[in-house]
Every structure is written in C-alpha cells, then in structure tokens.
XYZ file of C-alpha atoms in Angstrom:
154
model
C 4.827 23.297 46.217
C 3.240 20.766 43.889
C 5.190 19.984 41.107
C 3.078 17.784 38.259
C 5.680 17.799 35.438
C 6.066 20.220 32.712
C 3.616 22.804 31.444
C 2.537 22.174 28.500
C 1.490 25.234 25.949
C -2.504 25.402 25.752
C -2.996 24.341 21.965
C -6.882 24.055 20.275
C -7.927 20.489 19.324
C -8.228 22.307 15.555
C -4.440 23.405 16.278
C -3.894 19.946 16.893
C -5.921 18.559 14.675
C -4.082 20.425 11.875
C -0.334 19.017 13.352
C -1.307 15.584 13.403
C -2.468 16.341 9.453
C 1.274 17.913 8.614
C 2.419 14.705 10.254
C 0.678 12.328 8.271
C 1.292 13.969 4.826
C 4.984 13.983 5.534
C 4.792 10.784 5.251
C 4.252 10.564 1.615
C 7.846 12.123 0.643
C 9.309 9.789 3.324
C 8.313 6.370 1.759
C 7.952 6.161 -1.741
C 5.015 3.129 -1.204
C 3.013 6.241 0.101
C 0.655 6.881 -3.477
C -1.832 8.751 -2.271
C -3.463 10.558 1.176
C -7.124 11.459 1.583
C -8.162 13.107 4.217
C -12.081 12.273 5.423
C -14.322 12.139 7.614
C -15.534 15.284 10.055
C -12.427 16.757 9.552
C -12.414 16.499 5.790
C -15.800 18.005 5.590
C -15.332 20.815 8.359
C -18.185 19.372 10.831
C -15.514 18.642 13.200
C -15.925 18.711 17.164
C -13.367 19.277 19.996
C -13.557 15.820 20.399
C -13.810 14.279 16.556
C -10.870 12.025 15.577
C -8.738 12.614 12.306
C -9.419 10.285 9.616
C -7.311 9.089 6.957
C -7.018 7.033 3.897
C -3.499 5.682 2.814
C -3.271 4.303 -0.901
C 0.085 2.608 -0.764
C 1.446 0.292 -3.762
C 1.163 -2.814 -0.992
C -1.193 -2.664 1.649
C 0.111 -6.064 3.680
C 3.763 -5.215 3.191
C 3.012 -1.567 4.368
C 1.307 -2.767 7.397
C 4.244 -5.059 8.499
C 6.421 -2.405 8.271
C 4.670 -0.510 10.890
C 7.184 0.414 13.064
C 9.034 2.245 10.376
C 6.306 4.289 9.563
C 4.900 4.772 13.190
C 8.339 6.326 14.096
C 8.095 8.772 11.545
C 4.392 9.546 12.534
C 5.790 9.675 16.197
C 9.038 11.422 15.891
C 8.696 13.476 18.938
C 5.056 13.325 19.826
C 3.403 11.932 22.836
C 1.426 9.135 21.233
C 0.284 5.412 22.077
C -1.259 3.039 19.519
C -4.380 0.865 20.022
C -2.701 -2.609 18.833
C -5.752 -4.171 17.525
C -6.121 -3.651 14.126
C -9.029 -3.850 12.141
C -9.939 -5.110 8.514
C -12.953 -3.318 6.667
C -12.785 -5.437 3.032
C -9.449 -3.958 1.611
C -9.113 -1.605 4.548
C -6.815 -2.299 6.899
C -7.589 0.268 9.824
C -5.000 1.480 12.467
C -6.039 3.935 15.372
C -3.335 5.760 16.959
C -3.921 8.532 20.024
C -1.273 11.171 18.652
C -0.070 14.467 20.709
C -3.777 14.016 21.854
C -5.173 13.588 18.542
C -7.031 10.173 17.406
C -5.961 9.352 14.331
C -7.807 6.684 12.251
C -5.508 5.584 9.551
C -7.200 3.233 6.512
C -4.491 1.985 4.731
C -5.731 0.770 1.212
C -4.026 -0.771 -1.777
C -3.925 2.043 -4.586
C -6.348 -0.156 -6.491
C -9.189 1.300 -3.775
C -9.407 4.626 -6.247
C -10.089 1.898 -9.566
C -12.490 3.824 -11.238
C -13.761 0.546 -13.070
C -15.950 -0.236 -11.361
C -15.764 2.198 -8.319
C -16.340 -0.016 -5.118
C -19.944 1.118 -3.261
C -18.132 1.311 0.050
C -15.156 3.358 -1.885
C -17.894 5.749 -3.096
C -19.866 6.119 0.168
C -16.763 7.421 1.502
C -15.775 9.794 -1.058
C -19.176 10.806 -1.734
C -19.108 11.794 2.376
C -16.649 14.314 1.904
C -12.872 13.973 0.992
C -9.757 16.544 1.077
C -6.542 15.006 -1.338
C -3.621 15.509 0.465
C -1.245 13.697 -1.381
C -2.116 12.082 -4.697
C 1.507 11.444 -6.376
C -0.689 9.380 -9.498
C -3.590 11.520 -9.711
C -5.905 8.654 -8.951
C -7.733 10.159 -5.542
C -8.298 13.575 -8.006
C -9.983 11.339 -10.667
C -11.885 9.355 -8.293
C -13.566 12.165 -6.549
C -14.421 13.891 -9.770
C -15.826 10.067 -11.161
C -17.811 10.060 -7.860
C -19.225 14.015 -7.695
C -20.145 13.683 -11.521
C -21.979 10.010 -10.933
C-alpha cells in the first residue's frame, strides 16, 4: 500500500481562483487601514488561464506601515490555507508588490497608498492599469468607483 498523505478534493483553478478572491476581500472588514480592493489583471478582465495568477491592488491609508505589519495581515490571508510567500518584495513607484503562492493560487498583491486613485492628476501608470481592466471589490471611500469612471470617460 502506498500511502502519500491525504486526498485532497479535485477543485478548478477558477474554483480556486475565486477562494483566494473571498480571502483577500475579507480582509477589508478585518483592518480598518484596508480603503479600497481592486481586483486586475487576467482575472479582472475574464482572459484568465489555468495557470494565470490573481492580481490585486490594496489602497490602504499607509502603505509602509501596512507592509510592516505583514504578518498580521498574512495570517488572516493564511488562516488555514496551504500557502508560502516569495520574501522578496518589490517596489513599482508607489507600489509595493507582494507575491504569495496561496491554496495553489499566486496571488500578486500591490499595496498602494489611497492617494494611487487621486484623480488630480491621475498617474499614467495608475491609468494603464485601470484602463486594462479593473473589478472594485472593496471601495469603503468611493475613490476606486470614481477613478475608473475618470479613466473610461478620459
């Protein structure tokens, strides 16, 4: 008898695609820095592969002090999930970006100050990525709402 651990339930990458979403946007009622979640990328725009990561912007009222809180946050992202985080980080202008491999998901978290939505002026690289396709999935301010209808009427 070969015995390789527990079997796990056969779930779609869309399946778990969508978890690693819930996940994410739970965050917002969990930490009241959490203004806004925008979901973008292949996902956002339904071209999404088996393999295509999830990708994420944060807008959070302080970008460094969110980002050294990490393992607060990570825990809640975790709670329960096979995951593993990629340690490097990476800085994109005002981005900060974290990637995270979560229930077998890669999630590509951009964690912005809320000032990223300023609609004066709106940022080109702030644009580009609106203008590629974005799905609000938490905007406690309404500024993610305001800056995709600023960027769809330009």
């Amino acid at each position: 008898m070969n015995f390789e651990g527990p079997v796990r339930p056969s779930v779609s990458p869309a399946d778990r695609r969508a978890g690693l979403i819930e996940r994410v946007t739970s965050l917002a009622p969990a930490r009241d820095e959490v203004v806004g979640l925008a979901l973008v990328g292949s996902v956002a725009h339904q071209t999404a592969r088996d393999d295509s990561d999830v990708d994420v912007i944060l807008l959070v009222d302080d970008r460094d002090a969110f980002v050294r809180d990490e393992a607060a946050w990570l825990a809640h992202l975790t709670n329960g999930a096979e995951a593993w985080c990629d340690l490097k980080q990476a800085t994109w202008g005002v981005l900060v970006e974290r990637r995270f491999v979560i229930d077998d998901v890669d999630l590509d978290l951009g964690v912005v100050d809320a000032s990223w939505a300023s609609l004066h002026p709106i940022d080109d690289g702030t644009r580009r990525v609106i203008a590629d396709g974005a799905r609000v999935l938490v905007d406690k301010r309404g500024l993610l709402a305001a800056l995709i209808d600023a960027v769809t009427r330009a």
